[in-house]
Tab-separated table of C-alpha atoms (C1' of nucleotides) in Angstrom:
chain	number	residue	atom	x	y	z
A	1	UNK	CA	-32.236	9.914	-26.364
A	2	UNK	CA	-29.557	7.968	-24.496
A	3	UNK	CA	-26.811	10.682	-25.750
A	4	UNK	CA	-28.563	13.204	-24.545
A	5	UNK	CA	-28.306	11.821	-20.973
A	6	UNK	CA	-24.822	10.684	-20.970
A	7	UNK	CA	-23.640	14.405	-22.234
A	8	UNK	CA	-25.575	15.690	-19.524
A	9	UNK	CA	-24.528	13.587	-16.875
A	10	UNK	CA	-20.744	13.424	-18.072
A	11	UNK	CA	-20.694	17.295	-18.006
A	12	UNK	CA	-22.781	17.438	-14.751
A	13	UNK	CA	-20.238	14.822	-13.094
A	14	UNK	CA	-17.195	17.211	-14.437
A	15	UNK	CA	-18.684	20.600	-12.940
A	16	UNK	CA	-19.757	19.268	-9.799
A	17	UNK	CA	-16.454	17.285	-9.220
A	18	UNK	CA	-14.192	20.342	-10.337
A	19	UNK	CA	-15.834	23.338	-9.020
A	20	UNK	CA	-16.243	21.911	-5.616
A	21	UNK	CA	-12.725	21.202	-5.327
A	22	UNK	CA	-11.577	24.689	-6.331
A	23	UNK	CA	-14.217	25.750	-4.150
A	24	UNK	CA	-13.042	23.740	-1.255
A	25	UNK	CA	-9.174	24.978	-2.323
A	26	UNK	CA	-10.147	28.546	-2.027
A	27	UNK	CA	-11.780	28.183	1.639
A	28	UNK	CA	-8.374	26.096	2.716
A	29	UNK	CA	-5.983	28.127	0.992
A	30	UNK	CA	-5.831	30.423	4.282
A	31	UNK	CA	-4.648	28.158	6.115
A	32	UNK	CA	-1.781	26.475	3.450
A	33	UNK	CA	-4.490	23.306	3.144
A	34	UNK	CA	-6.298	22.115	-0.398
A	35	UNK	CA	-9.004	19.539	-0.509
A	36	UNK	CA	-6.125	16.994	-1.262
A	37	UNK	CA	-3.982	17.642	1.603
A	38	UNK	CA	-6.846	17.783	4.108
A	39	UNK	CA	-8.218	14.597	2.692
A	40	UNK	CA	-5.070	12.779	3.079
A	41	UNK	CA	-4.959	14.490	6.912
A	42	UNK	CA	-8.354	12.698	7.526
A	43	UNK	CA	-7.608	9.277	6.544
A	44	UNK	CA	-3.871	9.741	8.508
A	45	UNK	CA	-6.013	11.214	11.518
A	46	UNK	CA	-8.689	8.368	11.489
A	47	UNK	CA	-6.201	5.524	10.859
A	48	UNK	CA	-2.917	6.760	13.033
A	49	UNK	CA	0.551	5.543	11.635
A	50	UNK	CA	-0.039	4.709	8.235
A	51	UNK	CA	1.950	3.513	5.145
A	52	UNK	CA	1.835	5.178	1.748
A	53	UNK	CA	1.442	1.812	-0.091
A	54	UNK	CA	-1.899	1.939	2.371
A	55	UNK	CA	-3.018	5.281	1.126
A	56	UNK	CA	-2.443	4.401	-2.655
A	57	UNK	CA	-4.737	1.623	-2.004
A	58	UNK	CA	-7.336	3.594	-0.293
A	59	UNK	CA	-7.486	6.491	-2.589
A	60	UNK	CA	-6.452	4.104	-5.416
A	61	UNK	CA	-3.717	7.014	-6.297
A	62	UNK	CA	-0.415	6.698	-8.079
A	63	UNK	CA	2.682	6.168	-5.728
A	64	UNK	CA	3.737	9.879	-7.178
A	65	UNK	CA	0.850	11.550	-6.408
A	66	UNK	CA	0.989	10.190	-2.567
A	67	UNK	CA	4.922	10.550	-2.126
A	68	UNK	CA	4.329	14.309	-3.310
A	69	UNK	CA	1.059	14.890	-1.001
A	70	UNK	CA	3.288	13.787	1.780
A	71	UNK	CA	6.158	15.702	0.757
A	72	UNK	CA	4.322	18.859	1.330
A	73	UNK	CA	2.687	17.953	4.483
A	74	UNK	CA	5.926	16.739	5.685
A	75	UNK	CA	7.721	20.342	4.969
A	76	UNK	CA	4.761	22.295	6.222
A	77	UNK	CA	5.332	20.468	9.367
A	78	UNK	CA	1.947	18.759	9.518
A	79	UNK	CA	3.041	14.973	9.006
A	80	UNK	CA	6.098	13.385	10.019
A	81	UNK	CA	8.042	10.082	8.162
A	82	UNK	CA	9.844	7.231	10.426
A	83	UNK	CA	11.192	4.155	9.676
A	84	UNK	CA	8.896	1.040	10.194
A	85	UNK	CA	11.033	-0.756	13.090
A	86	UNK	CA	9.702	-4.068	11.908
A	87	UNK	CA	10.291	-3.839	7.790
A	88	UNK	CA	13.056	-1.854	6.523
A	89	UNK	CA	11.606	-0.758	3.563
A	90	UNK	CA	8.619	0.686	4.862
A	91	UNK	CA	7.864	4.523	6.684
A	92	UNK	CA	5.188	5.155	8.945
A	93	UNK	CA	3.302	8.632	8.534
A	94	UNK	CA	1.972	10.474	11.451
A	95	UNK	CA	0.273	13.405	11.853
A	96	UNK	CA	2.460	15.516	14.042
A	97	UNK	CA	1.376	17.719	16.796
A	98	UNK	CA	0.730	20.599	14.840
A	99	UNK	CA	-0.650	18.729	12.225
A	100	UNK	CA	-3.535	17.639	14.559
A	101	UNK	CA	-3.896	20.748	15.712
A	102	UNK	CA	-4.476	22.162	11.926
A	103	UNK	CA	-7.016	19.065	11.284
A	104	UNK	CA	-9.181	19.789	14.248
A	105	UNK	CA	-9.452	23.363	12.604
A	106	UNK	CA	-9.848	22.819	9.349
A	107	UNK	CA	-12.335	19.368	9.187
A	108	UNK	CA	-14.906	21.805	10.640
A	109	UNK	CA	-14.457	23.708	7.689
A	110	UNK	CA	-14.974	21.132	4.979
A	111	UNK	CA	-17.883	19.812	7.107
A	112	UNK	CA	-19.790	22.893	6.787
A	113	UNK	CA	-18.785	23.020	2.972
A	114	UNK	CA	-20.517	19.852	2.658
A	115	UNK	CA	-23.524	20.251	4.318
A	116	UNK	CA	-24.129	23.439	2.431
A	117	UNK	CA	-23.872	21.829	-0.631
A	118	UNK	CA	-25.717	18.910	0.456
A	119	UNK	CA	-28.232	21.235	1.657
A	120	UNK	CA	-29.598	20.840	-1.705
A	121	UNK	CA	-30.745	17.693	-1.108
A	122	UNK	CA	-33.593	16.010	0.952
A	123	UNK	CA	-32.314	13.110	3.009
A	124	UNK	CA	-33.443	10.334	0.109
A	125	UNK	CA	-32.177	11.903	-2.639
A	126	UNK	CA	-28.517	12.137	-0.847
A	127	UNK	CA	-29.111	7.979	-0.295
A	128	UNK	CA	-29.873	7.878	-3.338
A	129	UNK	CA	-27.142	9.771	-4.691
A	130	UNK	CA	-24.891	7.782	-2.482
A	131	UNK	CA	-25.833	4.324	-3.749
A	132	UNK	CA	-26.218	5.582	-7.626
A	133	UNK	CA	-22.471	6.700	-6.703
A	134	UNK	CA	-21.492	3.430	-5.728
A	135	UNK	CA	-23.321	1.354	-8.431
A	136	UNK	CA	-21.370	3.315	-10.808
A	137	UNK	CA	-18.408	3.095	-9.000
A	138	UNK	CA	-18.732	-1.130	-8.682
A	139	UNK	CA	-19.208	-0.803	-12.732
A	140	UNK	CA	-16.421	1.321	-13.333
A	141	UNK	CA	-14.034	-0.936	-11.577
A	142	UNK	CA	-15.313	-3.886	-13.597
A	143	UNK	CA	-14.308	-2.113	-16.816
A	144	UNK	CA	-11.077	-0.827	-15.633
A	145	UNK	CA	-9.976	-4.690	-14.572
A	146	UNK	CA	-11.088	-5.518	-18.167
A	147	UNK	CA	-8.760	-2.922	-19.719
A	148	UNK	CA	-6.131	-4.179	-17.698
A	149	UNK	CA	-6.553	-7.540	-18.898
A	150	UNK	CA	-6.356	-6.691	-22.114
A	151	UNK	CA	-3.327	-5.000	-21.587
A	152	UNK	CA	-1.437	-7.920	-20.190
A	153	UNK	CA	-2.767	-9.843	-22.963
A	154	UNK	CA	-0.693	-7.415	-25.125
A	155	UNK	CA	2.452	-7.233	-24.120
A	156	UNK	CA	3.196	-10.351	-22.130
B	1	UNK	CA	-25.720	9.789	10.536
B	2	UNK	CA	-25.334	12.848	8.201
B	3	UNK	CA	-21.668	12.742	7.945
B	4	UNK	CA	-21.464	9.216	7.287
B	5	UNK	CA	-23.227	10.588	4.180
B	6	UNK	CA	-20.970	13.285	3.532
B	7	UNK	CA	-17.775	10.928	3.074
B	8	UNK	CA	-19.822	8.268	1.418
B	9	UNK	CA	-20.589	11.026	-1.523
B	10	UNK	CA	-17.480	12.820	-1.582
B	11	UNK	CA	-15.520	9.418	-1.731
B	12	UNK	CA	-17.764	8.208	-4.042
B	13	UNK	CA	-17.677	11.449	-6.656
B	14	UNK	CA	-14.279	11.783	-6.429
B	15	UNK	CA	-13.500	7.940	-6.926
B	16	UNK	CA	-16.013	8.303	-10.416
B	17	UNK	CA	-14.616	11.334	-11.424
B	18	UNK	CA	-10.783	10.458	-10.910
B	19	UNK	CA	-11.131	7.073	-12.125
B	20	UNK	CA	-13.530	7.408	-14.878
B	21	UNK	CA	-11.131	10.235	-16.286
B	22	UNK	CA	-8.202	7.793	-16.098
B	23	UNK	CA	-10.027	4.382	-17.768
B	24	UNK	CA	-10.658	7.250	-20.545
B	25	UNK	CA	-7.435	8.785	-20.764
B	26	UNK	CA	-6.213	5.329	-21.353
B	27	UNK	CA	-8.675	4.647	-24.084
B	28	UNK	CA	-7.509	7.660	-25.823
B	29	UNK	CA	-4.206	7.304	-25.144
B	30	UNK	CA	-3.039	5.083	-27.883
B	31	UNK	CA	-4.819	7.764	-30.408
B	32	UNK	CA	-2.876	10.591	-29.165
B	33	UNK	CA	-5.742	12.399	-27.332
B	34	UNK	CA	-7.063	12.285	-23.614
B	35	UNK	CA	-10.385	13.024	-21.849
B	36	UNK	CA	-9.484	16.701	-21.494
B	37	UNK	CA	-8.515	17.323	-25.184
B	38	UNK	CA	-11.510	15.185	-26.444
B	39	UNK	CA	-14.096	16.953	-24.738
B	40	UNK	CA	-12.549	20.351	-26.090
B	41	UNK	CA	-12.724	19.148	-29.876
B	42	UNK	CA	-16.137	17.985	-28.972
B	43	UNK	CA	-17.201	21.095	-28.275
B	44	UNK	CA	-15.336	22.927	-31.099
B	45	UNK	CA	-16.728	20.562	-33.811
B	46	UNK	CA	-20.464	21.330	-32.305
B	47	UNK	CA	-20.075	24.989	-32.417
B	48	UNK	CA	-17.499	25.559	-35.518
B	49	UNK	CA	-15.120	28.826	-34.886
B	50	UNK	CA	-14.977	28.914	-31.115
B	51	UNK	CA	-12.900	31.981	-29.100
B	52	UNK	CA	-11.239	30.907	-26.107
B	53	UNK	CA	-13.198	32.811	-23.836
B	54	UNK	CA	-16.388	31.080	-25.089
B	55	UNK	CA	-14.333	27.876	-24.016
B	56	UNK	CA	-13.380	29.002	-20.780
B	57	UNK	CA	-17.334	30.343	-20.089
B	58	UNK	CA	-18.531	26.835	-21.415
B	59	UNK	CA	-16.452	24.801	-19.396
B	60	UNK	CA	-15.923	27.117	-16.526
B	61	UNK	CA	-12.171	26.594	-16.811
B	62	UNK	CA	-9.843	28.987	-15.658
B	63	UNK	CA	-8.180	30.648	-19.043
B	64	UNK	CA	-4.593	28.882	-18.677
B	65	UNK	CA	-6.466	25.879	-18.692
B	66	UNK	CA	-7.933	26.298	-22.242
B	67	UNK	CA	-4.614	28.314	-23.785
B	68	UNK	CA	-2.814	25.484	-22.837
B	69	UNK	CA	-5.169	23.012	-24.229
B	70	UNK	CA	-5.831	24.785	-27.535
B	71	UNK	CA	-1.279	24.590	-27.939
B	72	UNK	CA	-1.114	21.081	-27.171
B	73	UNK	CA	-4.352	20.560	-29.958
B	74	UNK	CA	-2.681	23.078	-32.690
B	75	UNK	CA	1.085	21.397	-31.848
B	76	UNK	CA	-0.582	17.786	-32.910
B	77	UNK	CA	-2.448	19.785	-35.833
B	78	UNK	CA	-6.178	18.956	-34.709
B	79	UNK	CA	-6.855	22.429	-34.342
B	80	UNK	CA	-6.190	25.712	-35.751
B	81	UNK	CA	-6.111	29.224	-34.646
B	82	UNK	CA	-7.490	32.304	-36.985
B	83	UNK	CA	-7.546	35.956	-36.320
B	84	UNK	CA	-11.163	37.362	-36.059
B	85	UNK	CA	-11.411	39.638	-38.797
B	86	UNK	CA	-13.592	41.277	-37.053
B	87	UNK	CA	-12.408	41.361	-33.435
B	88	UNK	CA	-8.106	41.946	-33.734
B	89	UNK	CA	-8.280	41.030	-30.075
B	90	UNK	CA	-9.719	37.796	-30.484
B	91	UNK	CA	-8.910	34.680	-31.871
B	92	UNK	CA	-11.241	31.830	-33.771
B	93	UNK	CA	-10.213	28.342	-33.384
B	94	UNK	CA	-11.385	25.482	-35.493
B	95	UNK	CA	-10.749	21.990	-35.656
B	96	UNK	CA	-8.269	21.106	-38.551
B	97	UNK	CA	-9.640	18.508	-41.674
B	98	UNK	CA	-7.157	16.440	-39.339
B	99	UNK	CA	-8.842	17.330	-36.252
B	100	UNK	CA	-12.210	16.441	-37.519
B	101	UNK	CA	-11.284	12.877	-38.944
B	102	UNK	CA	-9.513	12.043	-35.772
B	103	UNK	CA	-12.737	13.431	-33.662
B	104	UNK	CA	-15.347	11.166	-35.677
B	105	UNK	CA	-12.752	8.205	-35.015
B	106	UNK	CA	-12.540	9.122	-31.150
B	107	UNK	CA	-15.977	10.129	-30.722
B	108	UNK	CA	-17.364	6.557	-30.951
B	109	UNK	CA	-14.561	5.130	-28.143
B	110	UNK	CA	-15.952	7.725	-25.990
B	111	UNK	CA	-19.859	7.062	-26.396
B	112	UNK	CA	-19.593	3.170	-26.109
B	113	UNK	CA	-17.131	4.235	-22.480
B	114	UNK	CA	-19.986	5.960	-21.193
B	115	UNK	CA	-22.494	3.020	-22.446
B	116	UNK	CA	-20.683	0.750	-20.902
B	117	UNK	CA	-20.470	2.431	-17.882
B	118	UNK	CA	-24.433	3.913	-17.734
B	119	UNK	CA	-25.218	0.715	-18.113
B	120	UNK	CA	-24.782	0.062	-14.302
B	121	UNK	CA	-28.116	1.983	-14.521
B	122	UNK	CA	-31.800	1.837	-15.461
B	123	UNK	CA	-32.930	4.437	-17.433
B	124	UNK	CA	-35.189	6.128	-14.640
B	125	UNK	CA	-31.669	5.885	-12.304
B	126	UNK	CA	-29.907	7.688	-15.236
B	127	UNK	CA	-32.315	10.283	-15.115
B	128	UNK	CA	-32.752	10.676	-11.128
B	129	UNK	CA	-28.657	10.766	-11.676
B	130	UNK	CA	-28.522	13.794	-14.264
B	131	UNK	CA	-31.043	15.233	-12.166
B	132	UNK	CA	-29.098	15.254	-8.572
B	133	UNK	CA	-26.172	16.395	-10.244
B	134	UNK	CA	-28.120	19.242	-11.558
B	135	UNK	CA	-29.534	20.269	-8.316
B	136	UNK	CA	-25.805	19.884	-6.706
B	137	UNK	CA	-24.449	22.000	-9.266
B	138	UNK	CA	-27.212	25.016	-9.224
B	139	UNK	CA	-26.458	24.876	-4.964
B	140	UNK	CA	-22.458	25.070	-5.800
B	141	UNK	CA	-22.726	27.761	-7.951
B	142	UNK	CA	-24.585	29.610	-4.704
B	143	UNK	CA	-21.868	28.493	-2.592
B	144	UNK	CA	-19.675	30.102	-4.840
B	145	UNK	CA	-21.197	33.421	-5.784
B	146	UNK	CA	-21.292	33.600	-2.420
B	147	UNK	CA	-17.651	33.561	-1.651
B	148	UNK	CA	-16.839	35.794	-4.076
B	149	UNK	CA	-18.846	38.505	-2.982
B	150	UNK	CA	-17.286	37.414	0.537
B	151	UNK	CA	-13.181	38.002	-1.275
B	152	UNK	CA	-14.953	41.148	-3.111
B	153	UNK	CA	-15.732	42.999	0.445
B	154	UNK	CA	-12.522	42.161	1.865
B	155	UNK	CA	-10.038	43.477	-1.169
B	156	UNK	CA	-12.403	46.468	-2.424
C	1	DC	C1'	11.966	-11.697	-7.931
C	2	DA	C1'	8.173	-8.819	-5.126
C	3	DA	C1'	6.988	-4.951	-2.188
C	4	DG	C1'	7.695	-0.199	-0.394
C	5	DA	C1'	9.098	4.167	-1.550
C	6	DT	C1'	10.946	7.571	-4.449
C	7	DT	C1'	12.025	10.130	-8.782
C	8	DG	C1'	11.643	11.894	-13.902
C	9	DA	C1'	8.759	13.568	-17.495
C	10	DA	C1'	4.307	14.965	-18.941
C	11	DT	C1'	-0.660	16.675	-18.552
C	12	DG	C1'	-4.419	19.380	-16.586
C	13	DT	C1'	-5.589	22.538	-13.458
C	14	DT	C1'	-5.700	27.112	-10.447
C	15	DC	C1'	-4.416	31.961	-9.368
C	16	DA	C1'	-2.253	36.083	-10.550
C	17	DA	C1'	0.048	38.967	-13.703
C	18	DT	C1'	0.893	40.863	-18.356
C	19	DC	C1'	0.406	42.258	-23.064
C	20	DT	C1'	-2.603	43.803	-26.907
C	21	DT	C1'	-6.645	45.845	-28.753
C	22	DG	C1'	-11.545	48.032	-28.301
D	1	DC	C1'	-10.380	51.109	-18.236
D	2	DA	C1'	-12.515	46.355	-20.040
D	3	DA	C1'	-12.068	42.243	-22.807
D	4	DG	C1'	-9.389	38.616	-25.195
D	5	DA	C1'	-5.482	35.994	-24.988
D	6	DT	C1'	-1.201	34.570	-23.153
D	7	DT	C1'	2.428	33.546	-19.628
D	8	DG	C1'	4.726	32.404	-14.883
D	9	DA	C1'	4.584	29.767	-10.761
D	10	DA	C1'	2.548	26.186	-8.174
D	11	DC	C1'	-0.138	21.943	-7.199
D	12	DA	C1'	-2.329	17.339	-8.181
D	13	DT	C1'	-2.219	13.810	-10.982
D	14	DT	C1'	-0.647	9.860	-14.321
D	15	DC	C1'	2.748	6.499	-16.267
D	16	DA	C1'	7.136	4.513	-16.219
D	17	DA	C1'	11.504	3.755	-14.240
D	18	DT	C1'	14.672	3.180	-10.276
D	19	DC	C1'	16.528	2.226	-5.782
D	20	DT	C1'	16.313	-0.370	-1.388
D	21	DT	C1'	15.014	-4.151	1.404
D	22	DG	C1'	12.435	-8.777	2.256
DNA sequence: CAAGATTGAATGTTCAATCTTG
DNA sequence: CAAGATTGAACATTCAATCTTG
């Protein structure tokens, strides 16, 4: 039965995505971190000064969701805002000092959270559940750009 | 490389879950439901009279989660809450005549989603898929029995 | 006008606390 | 006290609108 499956795997994708982000919250709630924040502090970390128009794109998040992120960081004294010299508009976010500092403490963390999870897996099956990932992922986008279309086509 | 891995899958499951939830929400949108709200009346018309903490054990929600679900369902009249005659603590929800004639309308949207979507796989990757996610989830739920015990010792 | 960033309103989620009933 | 349900405060997220600058 095809129902049978997708039940299975749409409830099996919910747990797994849910529970190991509350999981992850609870281990970096010591230190004022969430999986979100110390997500964002990776891809700031790996990619220096970066813009939030470059984040949305990357995590394909809403503009709210990544002013807010960086809202908090900035306050906790983690990241810092300045203006880009070259275009007005834009603001380049850095991690500060003691941000780095905090993300050379807490990417350990998550890194042992992962491999304990992946644990469960031989080396194949984590391939495999890497490229069954992204297959789903390349289909996925094809059906949101459809929906999009069809949006436009609605109210032009 | 193990941790190229370890991003690859935790990009790639949160970029499925996130999205996947969104293309939905927008499906149900227009109807007056979401992802979230559909899955709960799923459940509800499966079972009948449902308590909220049979929810909250099903889904492995936290009970604000499922309270606040169950007000915005009862505010648009798809569900209804009962005193258990039996049990004055507890409470039987059920999905309204409403509820149920919206839920075999928004059923169908949901299936052909996840159709359209599976589809990306073959039927043995759809099973290897439900599988990994299986094995993922049994580790997580280790991981966190674990940490609880580990918060249990330290606030006895 | 288009692009970058922010803000307002709403939903879904967690943790922790509280109130009622067994 | 334990179990069922609710509530308060906070965070992460979405959509839609707005403000500033190119």
């Amino acid at each position: 039965m095809a129902e049978r499956n997708h039940i299975e795997i749409r409830d099996g994708l919910r747990s797994l995505y849910v529970r190991s982000r509350r999981t992850l919250d609870r281990i970096l709630a010591p230190y004022g971190s969430s999986a979100a924040r110390l997500s964002l502090m990776t891809y700031i970390a790996k990619n220096g000064g970066v813009r939030s128009a470059e984040i949305i794109k990357a995590f394909t998040l809403a503009p709210r969701t990544v002013t807010e992120a960086i809202d908090a960081l900035e306050t906790a004294g983690h990241v810092q805002r300045r203006s880009d010299p070259v275009d007005g508009r834009a603001k380049v976010i850095s991690l500060t000092p003691a941000g780095a500092k905090l993300f050379r403490k807490l990417e350990p963390l998550w890194e042992r959270f992962a491999e304990e999870l992946l644990d469960a897996l031989s080396g194949e099956e984590r391939r495999q559940f890497a490229t069954l990932l992204g297959k789903l992922n390349g289909r996925l986008e094809e059906i949101y750009a459809e929906l999009e279309e069809a949006a436009a086509l609605e109210a032009p």
